[in-house]
XYZ file of C-alpha atoms in Angstrom:
746
model
C 114.240 109.695 86.793
C 111.889 111.762 84.644
C 110.558 110.871 81.224
C 113.052 111.667 78.482
C 110.822 113.721 76.189
C 113.555 113.838 73.581
C 113.261 110.093 73.024
C 110.154 109.571 70.945
C 111.380 107.470 68.033
C 112.783 104.158 69.216
C 114.932 101.812 67.166
C 114.833 98.747 69.423
C 112.192 99.506 72.051
C 108.833 98.114 70.932
C 110.289 95.360 68.753
C 109.823 91.632 69.371
C 113.244 89.919 69.259
C 113.762 86.319 70.318
C 113.878 85.781 74.064
C 117.441 85.268 75.358
C 116.509 82.287 77.535
C 114.419 80.531 74.892
C 116.975 78.042 73.561
C 118.072 76.865 77.007
C 114.485 76.333 78.098
C 113.228 74.466 75.050
C 116.328 72.216 74.981
C 116.311 71.463 78.712
C 119.637 73.156 79.418
C 118.125 75.713 81.779
C 118.755 74.844 85.420
C 115.839 75.159 87.796
C 115.872 74.762 91.559
C 115.607 70.972 91.580
C 118.406 70.661 88.972
C 121.165 71.947 91.276
C 123.594 69.282 92.561
C 126.695 69.266 94.794
C 129.287 66.597 95.705
C 128.366 64.761 98.899
C 124.872 66.193 98.813
C 122.259 65.001 101.294
C 118.498 65.129 100.818
C 116.078 66.745 103.232
C 112.512 65.903 104.191
C 110.210 67.817 106.497
C 107.883 66.463 109.181
C 104.582 68.337 109.047
C 101.716 68.649 111.493
C 98.539 66.688 110.734
C 96.585 69.076 112.989
C 95.211 72.540 112.285
C 96.121 73.679 115.794
C 98.017 71.666 118.382
C 100.487 72.057 121.211
C 103.745 70.191 120.536
C 104.454 68.228 123.700
C 107.419 66.085 122.628
C 109.525 65.265 119.564
C 111.465 61.982 119.570
C 113.813 61.546 116.613
C 115.738 58.561 117.970
C 114.222 56.053 115.550
C 114.898 58.317 112.598
C 118.510 58.863 113.625
C 118.991 55.108 113.962
C 118.030 54.567 110.319
C 121.055 53.919 108.110
C 121.818 56.899 105.914
C 120.311 59.542 108.215
C 122.838 62.255 109.022
C 120.917 64.947 110.899
C 117.575 65.970 112.382
C 116.634 69.538 113.265
C 113.764 70.996 115.254
C 113.053 74.481 116.547
C 115.717 73.850 119.203
C 118.337 74.189 116.451
C 117.259 77.762 115.682
C 118.218 80.843 117.703
C 115.835 82.332 120.262
C 114.861 85.885 121.040
C 113.501 86.938 117.658
C 110.639 89.431 117.522
C 108.230 90.894 114.988
C 108.339 89.639 111.416
C 111.621 87.795 112.062
C 109.807 85.683 114.661
C 106.885 85.147 112.300
C 109.230 83.897 109.582
C 111.069 81.594 111.970
C 107.867 80.242 113.460
C 106.464 79.567 110.009
C 109.489 77.630 108.727
C 109.745 75.561 111.936
C 107.047 75.424 114.605
C 107.963 76.093 118.214
C 105.494 75.439 121.008
C 102.485 74.961 118.742
C 101.603 73.803 115.254
C 99.407 76.540 113.846
C 98.004 74.951 110.672
C 97.712 71.696 108.777
C 101.128 71.161 107.174
C 103.133 73.322 109.595
C 106.772 72.104 109.715
C 107.781 70.680 113.111
C 111.058 68.849 112.298
C 113.317 67.994 109.362
C 115.637 65.129 108.423
C 118.730 64.947 106.191
C 119.760 61.604 104.701
C 121.862 60.145 101.919
C 118.871 59.727 99.583
C 115.482 61.333 99.156
C 113.765 57.998 99.818
C 115.632 57.425 103.085
C 114.876 61.004 104.156
C 111.156 60.501 103.571
C 111.194 57.179 105.420
C 113.082 58.763 108.304
C 110.613 61.631 108.509
C 107.863 59.078 109.143
C 109.881 57.706 112.053
C 110.038 61.031 113.882
C 107.523 60.700 116.700
C 105.663 63.867 117.639
C 103.275 64.019 120.583
C 100.536 66.603 120.058
C 97.765 68.078 122.177
C 95.079 69.078 119.645
C 93.552 72.501 120.242
C 90.402 74.195 118.903
C 90.905 75.749 115.491
C 89.316 78.280 113.157
C 89.888 78.715 109.404
C 87.172 81.208 108.377
C 87.848 84.934 108.634
C 84.422 85.917 109.963
C 84.340 83.032 112.428
C 87.799 83.995 113.694
C 86.473 87.415 114.766
C 83.547 86.108 116.796
C 83.742 86.295 120.596
C 83.713 82.498 120.961
C 86.502 81.868 118.416
C 89.585 80.008 119.679
C 92.541 82.308 120.320
C 95.388 81.464 117.964
C 98.045 83.620 119.583
C 97.750 86.146 122.401
C 99.581 89.423 121.947
C 99.790 89.334 118.153
C 97.716 92.505 117.702
C 99.359 95.873 117.137
C 98.418 99.292 118.534
C 95.719 99.910 115.906
C 93.263 97.309 117.236
C 90.605 98.821 119.528
C 90.193 97.448 122.998
C 87.644 94.678 123.251
C 88.197 93.133 119.823
C 89.052 89.446 119.582
C 92.807 88.683 119.874
C 92.665 87.153 116.393
C 92.205 90.667 114.985
C 95.801 91.865 114.712
C 95.484 95.137 112.775
C 92.807 97.710 111.976
C 93.041 100.328 109.221
C 90.688 103.213 108.493
C 90.735 106.095 106.037
C 88.239 108.266 104.218
C 87.015 111.730 103.359
C 83.811 113.696 102.876
C 80.388 113.762 104.538
C 79.124 110.211 104.166
C 75.542 110.838 105.288
C 75.061 113.789 102.957
C 76.687 111.968 100.021
C 74.469 108.901 100.416
C 71.432 111.179 100.708
C 72.277 112.588 97.252
C 72.162 109.133 95.675
C 69.094 107.885 93.820
C 70.056 104.277 94.513
C 72.070 102.802 97.368
C 73.333 99.235 97.307
C 74.483 97.300 100.370
C 75.940 93.828 99.898
C 78.534 91.378 101.223
C 81.108 89.730 98.962
C 83.400 86.821 99.765
C 86.481 85.368 98.099
C 88.270 82.159 99.041
C 92.031 81.753 99.249
C 93.772 80.597 96.090
C 97.330 79.499 95.377
C 99.761 81.009 92.898
C 99.830 77.626 91.166
C 103.391 77.841 89.845
C 104.471 74.705 87.991
C 107.838 74.441 89.758
C 107.662 73.488 93.453
C 110.024 75.205 95.888
C 113.540 73.729 95.801
C 116.906 74.698 97.231
C 120.422 73.428 97.880
C 122.168 74.760 100.983
C 125.666 74.562 102.351
C 126.488 76.145 105.710
C 129.681 75.651 107.703
C 130.333 75.896 111.396
C 132.102 79.203 110.686
C 128.808 80.779 109.616
C 129.744 81.033 105.947
C 127.220 79.585 103.566
C 125.949 79.185 100.026
C 122.342 78.820 98.967
C 120.986 78.033 95.511
C 117.224 78.379 95.214
C 114.291 79.210 92.956
C 113.244 82.661 94.100
C 111.985 86.012 92.925
C 114.324 87.852 95.277
C 117.597 86.391 96.497
C 118.584 89.429 98.560
C 115.326 89.048 100.499
C 116.074 85.333 100.936
C 119.548 86.189 102.234
C 118.217 88.697 104.742
C 115.424 86.433 105.951
C 117.614 83.349 106.297
C 120.289 85.353 108.108
C 117.705 86.690 110.552
C 116.042 83.333 111.167
C 119.370 81.512 111.679
C 121.354 84.247 113.411
C 123.908 84.646 110.594
C 125.747 87.657 109.210
C 124.060 88.455 105.903
C 127.399 89.115 104.197
C 128.531 85.559 104.971
C 125.645 83.979 103.061
C 125.761 84.053 99.267
C 122.481 83.313 97.498
C 122.272 82.387 93.817
C 118.913 82.237 92.032
C 118.103 79.478 89.583
C 115.776 79.756 86.643
C 112.262 79.986 88.014
C 109.283 77.923 86.937
C 106.710 80.476 87.998
C 106.361 82.523 91.155
C 103.650 85.200 90.794
C 104.630 86.634 94.203
C 104.725 83.296 96.014
C 108.509 83.005 95.798
C 109.374 86.289 97.467
C 109.679 84.745 100.923
C 111.212 81.685 102.629
C 109.822 78.266 103.508
C 112.451 75.523 103.168
C 115.641 77.551 102.678
C 116.620 78.101 106.346
C 115.668 74.499 107.135
C 118.118 73.228 104.508
C 120.796 75.568 105.880
C 120.207 74.348 109.446
C 120.419 70.709 108.333
C 123.628 71.437 106.416
C 125.224 73.125 109.413
C 124.374 70.147 111.599
C 125.340 67.442 109.077
C 128.416 69.206 107.732
C 127.351 68.532 104.132
C 125.223 70.226 101.442
C 121.496 69.535 101.807
C 118.878 69.695 99.072
C 115.143 69.974 99.694
C 112.449 69.777 97.017
C 108.821 70.196 98.019
C 106.057 67.910 96.819
C 102.920 69.486 95.340
C 100.992 68.581 98.475
C 103.554 70.408 100.609
C 103.377 73.428 98.341
C 99.608 73.704 98.693
C 99.485 72.865 102.411
C 102.388 74.946 103.635
C 103.354 77.756 101.263
C 101.698 81.076 100.827
C 98.272 81.113 99.252
C 96.383 84.359 99.010
C 94.258 85.675 101.805
C 90.547 84.980 101.815
C 88.207 87.915 102.270
C 84.772 88.928 103.510
C 83.753 92.435 102.428
C 80.745 94.693 103.068
C 80.095 97.366 100.425
C 77.703 100.308 100.508
C 77.572 102.317 97.281
C 75.479 105.305 96.256
C 74.792 106.369 92.654
C 72.682 109.013 90.907
C 70.439 108.186 87.954
C 72.988 109.758 85.595
C 75.651 107.319 86.835
C 77.524 109.659 89.194
C 78.916 107.776 92.185
C 78.197 109.889 95.263
C 79.616 107.779 98.072
C 81.355 104.490 98.772
C 81.849 102.648 102.017
C 83.692 99.383 102.490
C 84.569 97.102 105.374
C 87.234 94.571 104.431
C 88.085 91.532 106.553
C 91.056 89.482 105.341
C 92.806 86.496 106.890
C 96.442 85.862 106.027
C 96.907 82.611 107.918
C 98.317 82.180 111.405
C 100.466 85.312 111.234
C 99.864 89.035 110.758
C 100.340 90.317 107.246
C 97.148 89.900 105.224
C 97.177 92.484 102.382
C 94.260 94.407 103.869
C 95.754 97.822 103.146
C 96.332 96.907 99.505
C 92.747 95.675 99.161
C 91.499 98.976 100.520
C 93.842 101.068 98.367
C 92.808 99.359 95.147
C 89.073 98.757 95.689
C 87.809 102.198 94.633
C 91.081 103.521 93.151
C 89.599 103.844 89.655
C 86.977 106.430 90.564
C 86.536 110.007 91.729
C 84.235 109.667 94.727
C 83.561 112.745 96.887
C 82.802 110.797 100.061
C 84.514 107.563 100.956
C 85.079 105.511 104.093
C 87.079 102.292 104.245
C 87.765 100.112 107.276
C 89.951 97.035 107.174
C 90.853 94.179 109.498
C 93.847 91.838 109.381
C 92.748 88.586 111.023
C 94.737 85.459 111.874
C 93.386 81.936 111.393
C 94.706 78.370 111.424
C 95.934 78.505 107.846
C 99.413 78.770 106.294
C 101.102 82.168 106.228
C 99.845 84.023 103.166
C 102.244 85.232 100.504
C 101.886 87.723 97.699
C 99.961 86.675 94.614
C 100.044 89.083 91.688
C 98.649 92.392 93.016
C 98.129 90.988 96.512
C 94.773 92.047 97.895
C 93.676 94.024 94.834
C 91.536 91.323 93.150
C 89.415 90.972 96.287
C 88.740 94.691 96.550
C 88.005 94.939 92.840
C 85.585 92.009 93.022
C 83.543 93.758 95.689
C 83.656 97.314 94.331
C 83.312 96.537 90.616
C 80.507 94.042 91.255
C 78.607 96.659 93.254
C 79.023 99.243 90.472
C 77.722 96.730 87.941
C 74.729 95.875 90.119
C 73.718 99.517 90.289
C 74.256 99.976 86.530
C 71.980 97.028 85.781
C 69.412 98.204 88.303
C 69.219 101.657 86.676
C 69.728 100.559 83.065
C 73.058 102.349 82.632
C 75.934 101.411 80.326
C 78.690 100.046 82.607
C 81.539 101.506 80.540
C 79.874 104.931 80.306
C 79.445 104.975 84.085
C 83.103 104.107 84.569
C 84.145 106.818 82.113
C 81.961 109.346 83.892
C 83.622 108.649 87.245
C 87.130 107.716 86.080
C 90.186 109.199 87.757
C 92.672 111.093 85.613
C 95.782 113.187 86.021
C 95.254 115.490 89.002
C 92.513 113.375 90.586
C 92.831 112.641 94.280
C 92.878 108.877 94.732
C 90.490 107.115 97.069
C 93.366 106.392 99.456
C 94.969 109.849 99.457
C 97.695 110.638 96.899
C 97.039 112.714 93.803
C 97.508 110.843 90.544
C 100.184 111.952 88.077
C 99.655 111.146 84.393
C 97.643 107.903 84.208
C 95.788 105.943 81.545
C 92.460 104.688 82.935
C 90.322 106.851 80.634
C 92.314 105.658 77.626
C 91.732 101.994 78.535
C 87.995 102.601 78.962
C 87.764 104.399 75.635
C 89.732 101.628 73.907
C 87.464 99.001 75.455
C 84.349 100.865 74.349
C 85.682 101.144 70.801
C 86.718 97.488 70.599
C 84.494 95.259 68.411
C 84.110 92.890 71.341
C 82.002 95.374 73.296
C 79.321 95.652 70.611
C 79.370 92.046 69.368
C 76.033 90.185 69.622
C 75.533 87.619 72.383
C 74.016 84.167 71.985
C 71.535 82.276 74.181
C 72.543 81.892 77.857
C 75.450 84.272 77.307
C 76.361 87.376 79.247
C 78.937 90.125 78.976
C 80.808 91.661 81.868
C 83.233 94.546 82.132
C 85.407 95.705 85.001
C 88.377 97.954 85.601
C 91.286 97.449 87.942
C 94.351 99.145 89.396
C 97.736 98.346 90.864
C 99.995 101.089 92.220
C 103.297 99.423 91.206
C 106.600 99.789 93.035
C 110.190 100.988 92.706
C 112.357 99.529 95.453
C 116.097 99.188 96.029
C 117.816 98.590 92.705
C 121.418 98.129 91.597
C 122.682 97.454 88.055
C 126.175 97.173 86.577
C 127.152 97.169 82.919
C 130.486 96.361 81.272
C 131.832 96.804 77.755
C 133.716 93.816 76.342
C 136.831 94.091 74.175
C 134.794 93.595 71.010
C 132.289 96.298 71.854
C 129.514 94.017 73.028
C 127.956 94.676 76.428
C 127.054 92.632 79.503
C 124.397 93.841 81.926
C 124.318 92.487 85.489
C 120.970 92.778 87.260
C 119.672 91.504 90.573
C 116.039 90.946 89.621
C 115.285 87.331 88.615
C 113.643 87.047 85.222
C 110.079 85.874 85.739
C 108.393 87.723 82.888
C 110.937 88.590 80.223
C 113.039 91.175 82.042
C 116.332 90.002 80.502
C 114.980 90.786 77.054
C 113.616 94.121 78.271
C 116.912 95.104 79.921
C 118.813 94.169 76.767
C 116.449 96.217 74.615
C 116.791 99.269 76.842
C 120.586 98.922 76.961
C 120.673 98.559 73.183
C 118.453 101.627 72.791
C 120.519 103.762 75.160
C 123.830 102.761 73.576
C 122.642 102.558 69.991
C 123.968 99.027 69.481
C 122.135 95.900 68.236
C 120.019 93.930 70.707
C 122.063 90.834 69.861
C 125.188 92.601 71.173
C 123.815 92.801 74.714
C 123.667 89.977 77.222
C 121.777 90.394 80.497
C 122.783 88.197 83.451
C 120.955 87.734 86.743
C 123.800 87.658 89.272
C 124.124 86.433 92.867
C 124.085 88.478 96.072
C 127.879 88.764 96.069
C 127.983 90.653 92.774
C 125.785 93.736 93.331
C 124.293 95.936 95.990
C 120.900 95.084 97.427
C 118.052 94.505 94.980
C 114.444 94.077 95.983
C 112.739 91.025 94.488
C 110.989 90.889 91.170
C 107.675 91.881 92.710
C 105.348 94.863 92.733
C 105.614 95.115 88.926
C 108.994 96.748 89.490
C 111.612 94.851 87.456
C 111.238 96.416 84.014
C 110.556 99.815 85.562
C 113.288 99.976 88.229
C 115.992 97.725 86.792
C 115.249 99.220 83.385
C 115.727 102.752 84.691
C 119.019 101.693 86.304
C 120.096 99.962 83.085
C 119.463 103.122 81.065
C 121.424 105.243 83.541
C 124.319 102.748 83.603
C 124.355 102.834 79.791
C 124.400 106.622 79.823
C 127.394 106.541 82.154
C 129.164 104.210 79.729
C 128.286 106.496 76.816
C 129.870 109.389 78.682
C 133.060 107.410 79.233
C 133.160 106.352 75.597
C 132.846 109.990 74.561
C 135.710 110.881 76.894
C 137.938 108.206 75.309
C 137.133 109.523 71.840
C 137.708 113.118 72.948
C 141.103 112.202 74.377
C 142.089 110.542 71.106
C 140.891 113.489 69.033
C 142.416 116.013 71.393
C 139.180 117.919 72.045
C 136.986 118.534 75.092
C 134.615 115.725 76.099
C 131.740 118.252 76.012
C 132.335 118.527 72.280
C 131.570 114.843 71.728
C 128.120 113.228 71.567
C 127.084 109.557 71.576
C 124.748 108.608 68.759
C 123.894 105.365 66.948
C 126.594 103.409 68.755
C 129.350 105.884 67.888
C 131.165 108.858 69.361
C 130.748 111.885 67.090
C 131.813 115.514 67.168
C 128.890 117.567 68.427
C 129.160 119.949 65.502
C 131.445 121.532 62.885
C 133.215 123.617 65.518
C 134.295 120.462 67.361
C 136.420 119.253 64.465
C 136.115 117.031 61.438
C 136.494 113.506 62.790
C 134.807 110.345 61.477
C 132.405 108.599 63.903
C 134.212 106.275 66.299
C 132.120 103.119 66.924
C 131.985 101.369 70.260
C 133.961 98.376 68.945
C 136.884 100.627 67.989
C 136.973 102.324 71.371
C 136.601 99.038 73.224
C 139.442 97.393 71.312
C 141.858 100.005 72.646
C 140.445 100.521 76.146
C 143.356 98.713 77.819
C 145.699 101.373 76.459
C 143.377 104.368 76.900
C 142.465 104.141 80.567
C 141.345 100.594 81.289
C 137.965 98.837 81.466
C 134.800 100.743 80.629
C 131.803 100.075 82.813
C 128.726 101.781 84.173
C 126.801 101.430 87.384
C 123.654 102.844 88.892
C 121.875 102.277 92.161
C 118.805 103.981 93.574
C 115.380 103.514 95.118
C 113.313 105.018 92.298
C 109.877 106.273 93.257
C 108.382 107.388 89.950
C 106.864 103.981 89.261
C 103.383 105.242 88.332
C 100.169 103.268 88.661
C 98.711 100.952 86.051
C 95.047 100.664 85.067
C 93.250 98.103 82.955
C 89.758 97.333 81.686
C 88.558 93.839 80.759
C 85.621 92.607 78.683
C 84.453 89.006 78.986
C 81.649 86.946 77.441
C 80.562 83.768 79.175
C 77.960 81.109 78.530
C 76.190 79.307 81.364
C 74.532 75.919 80.939
C 71.210 76.413 82.810
C 70.904 72.690 83.486
C 74.335 72.144 85.082
C 75.615 75.607 86.029
C 78.768 75.007 84.018
C 80.384 78.211 82.785
C 82.327 78.538 79.539
C 84.436 81.601 78.837
C 83.565 82.398 75.223
C 85.579 85.556 74.565
C 87.998 87.670 76.580
C 89.689 91.023 75.874
C 92.296 92.738 78.047
C 92.929 96.466 77.635
C 95.731 97.839 79.802
C 98.085 100.801 79.975
C 101.733 99.709 79.735
C 103.202 103.211 79.627
C 105.588 102.028 76.937
C 105.726 98.390 75.864
C 109.432 97.545 75.749
C 108.868 94.043 74.321
C 105.190 93.885 73.257
C 105.048 90.071 73.105
C 106.043 89.821 76.763
C 103.553 92.555 77.672
C 100.766 90.666 75.917
C 101.822 87.515 77.763
C 101.548 89.329 81.087
C 98.064 90.565 80.169
C 96.962 87.074 79.141
C 98.526 85.377 82.162
C 96.750 87.668 84.594
C 93.437 87.059 82.847
C 93.931 83.286 82.858
C 94.712 83.241 86.577
C 91.766 85.521 87.297
C 89.465 83.186 85.373
C 90.635 80.304 87.552
C 90.095 82.317 90.732
C 86.613 83.381 89.644
C 85.324 79.996 88.508
C 87.235 77.078 90.016
C 90.092 77.693 92.407
C 89.663 77.660 96.184
C 91.161 76.253 99.359
C 88.710 73.781 100.887
C 89.118 73.002 104.586
C 87.226 70.255 106.383
C 85.675 70.521 109.810
C 88.951 69.109 111.148
C 90.809 72.121 109.770
C 92.780 70.068 107.239
C 93.138 71.017 103.599
C 90.996 68.670 101.504
C 92.365 69.481 98.038
C 96.184 69.566 98.338
C 96.962 68.324 94.793
C 96.222 69.675 91.318
C 93.766 66.844 90.725
C 91.445 68.451 93.278
C 92.728 72.019 93.300
C 91.787 72.840 89.725
C 93.742 75.494 87.829
C 92.598 76.379 84.301
C 94.131 74.398 81.466
C 94.228 75.349 77.789
C 90.852 73.762 77.066
C 89.230 75.977 79.730
C 90.317 79.199 78.076
C 89.514 81.091 74.891
C 92.122 82.964 72.890
C 92.644 86.060 75.027
C 92.757 89.242 72.956
C 94.943 92.137 74.124
C 95.068 95.866 73.508
C 98.210 97.670 74.672
C 97.503 101.271 75.635
C 100.575 103.499 75.973
C 100.254 106.546 78.226
C 103.911 107.223 79.111
C 104.860 107.151 82.773
C 106.585 110.468 83.525
C 108.728 108.753 86.169
C 110.706 106.603 83.708
C 113.073 107.745 80.931
C 111.217 105.668 78.332
C 107.750 105.908 79.921
C 107.582 102.364 81.314
C 104.874 101.224 83.732
C 104.922 97.809 85.360
C 102.285 95.528 83.831
C 102.581 92.236 85.703
C 99.913 92.672 88.360
C 97.074 94.867 87.139
C 95.903 92.097 84.803
C 94.638 89.832 87.603
C 92.509 92.560 89.184
C 89.547 92.976 86.766
C 88.821 89.305 85.884
C 87.038 88.388 89.137
C 84.337 91.085 88.906
C 84.196 91.024 85.089
C 83.290 87.330 85.132
C 80.850 87.782 88.021
C 79.199 90.589 86.070
C 78.998 88.370 82.969
C 77.441 85.540 84.989
C 74.825 87.984 86.255
C 74.089 88.976 82.673
C 73.771 85.380 81.503
C 71.665 84.062 84.378
C 69.846 87.056 85.822
C 71.182 86.221 89.287
C 74.053 87.831 91.163
C 76.680 85.650 92.837
C 78.644 87.425 95.533
C 80.887 84.535 96.559
C 83.888 83.152 94.683
C 84.585 80.797 93.096
C 81.401 80.580 91.058
C 81.484 76.818 90.693
C 78.779 74.962 88.754
C 76.965 73.835 91.944
C 76.860 77.418 93.264
C 75.618 78.830 89.967
C 73.012 76.086 89.585
C 71.768 76.618 93.139
C 71.461 80.357 92.493
C 69.535 79.771 89.255
C 67.158 77.335 90.950
C 66.666 79.641 93.947
C 65.746 82.438 91.553
C 62.910 80.303 90.217
């Protein structure tokens, strides 16, 4: 749906009203996954492998079943057979079959009358394992002597002779690479590495399931996408999707990690076997050991640049591991790495590699931060080597409307140049630095998404409006939908209520992922409101005895379109609604589509850091996020998205990482050891909202949720290089790593 050029002056869009879920959340009334209860409810606990790789020889649950209060035990034998492709991967991940593939892999589950009994019973399930060789590092997994995790997992793209752990190969490019590198005055070749990190949501996974022998079930869970959960659970358990109703709870953080399934089909299987509802709540250790972290990456970059800052050529080889299953976001890493720049010659090769780690899940622009870390670090290295201003170089090479992207498509109207210019003009960029301080800049990109979307809207008897959406609110979408409905109908924001409904109430909706909710559900909300406005005009026309084409909707009222239409006073929505039972019945609007005008989002970050030369400790002194939002529907939420992405990127750059021992077991499976940033680790994060309207949305909206985590990794690495004079090419840049680099540099 194209940009509505007629709508330039907004009454409600761009304001900052109170959030509709605020009162419930601050008073404790909001119901999260672990708050859901049901009569006769049982509690589930999962038995998890203590081995990184092991053949499961025997499972004996007799002692567990003999414990008073235990009602059911399930293993892989309680799941259907014959699944293939991603359905098999999902099933294998939620309940291991012949082998445990990573530390924490589920191998059995117990349902009992209390959570304590369930945990005790889980300890009584005896599992006989045959430990097998394991590998957790992406480069090691590709070596000829690496243990084979699963034969036959590779697709057609993998060349003959590569290790079976390589399951997909991607290549794209353009231009004459040799000639383009020959034009460069400087060529940099370097390897960059990032470790896996977790989304770090505060709320662990939780669900309550009820499934009868007739195949009809109910599932309540904390998720970003309940239609996806329904489809996945139905596939894994052999159910008809229409017979399973899924209701989302409030969500205590997701960031992409709650777009898939882990415990949901297990709870359903236990319920079917026990004949009672079953609730499962993960512990923090289970979350970190067995739910989707990001991929880790090893990346080789070759970059050529002229003395005037022109980038002549870029080459990248990207190796990502996504755990024991195919699906690492290699393609996304490649798409986003050099997406900010016009480069005449480019070649990118990517590998999806499996290792003995948990199945990766999306994390806020999945794959993009890794690619940005490598590409933006390399650009900064060349700028420093040749004494060039890093923002000027980015401006010189920046993509704009009509540019051909590094991965193929031609960009429509985009806002990278505007973010770079805003960053350059910001006082932060010219502020003086103190001793042991450095400044880094970096840009980043996320292509955003549309996806299947369905919205319904209904007018109440008093003229207020209810909007029903299928995208869980993880970043303020209920407020944004209400603002767009209010704008389209010309009624106060307070007269609109937005509800996130279950899978039985709407057509299919993709999850709240890909920065799509405000864009896609917002577009559908506007179109549903326009349908309602048309019906309201028809009701007024019928009452006035004129043609509907002679009536317009404006400021919440039906009005004659002009003097020739008649002299009638405006008819407000409340007046029409009060009589709708006598004038044709209920008034509602609906819209469904798979919109594809989502438009990409670009951002540029500036960061100042200070490094203690005696300890290597890094302090983030100042941080500024500049990002194109297209049109900020609710600016406070947009600023929060910018700040949240920066905060998570700071953690990824400086502290967060999965640490595996030589035994293949995760060594830091709690927040005490897996260290996410807290308030005292962060400065006040300044934000600048750039608005270059997206032509694919009626109000110009671009998704903003993911771009913000892309620039922080290289921006901080570039700042560390400025503060210390040494370049770190491996994340996280922990104090010991920084100190070792300083000492090695003399």
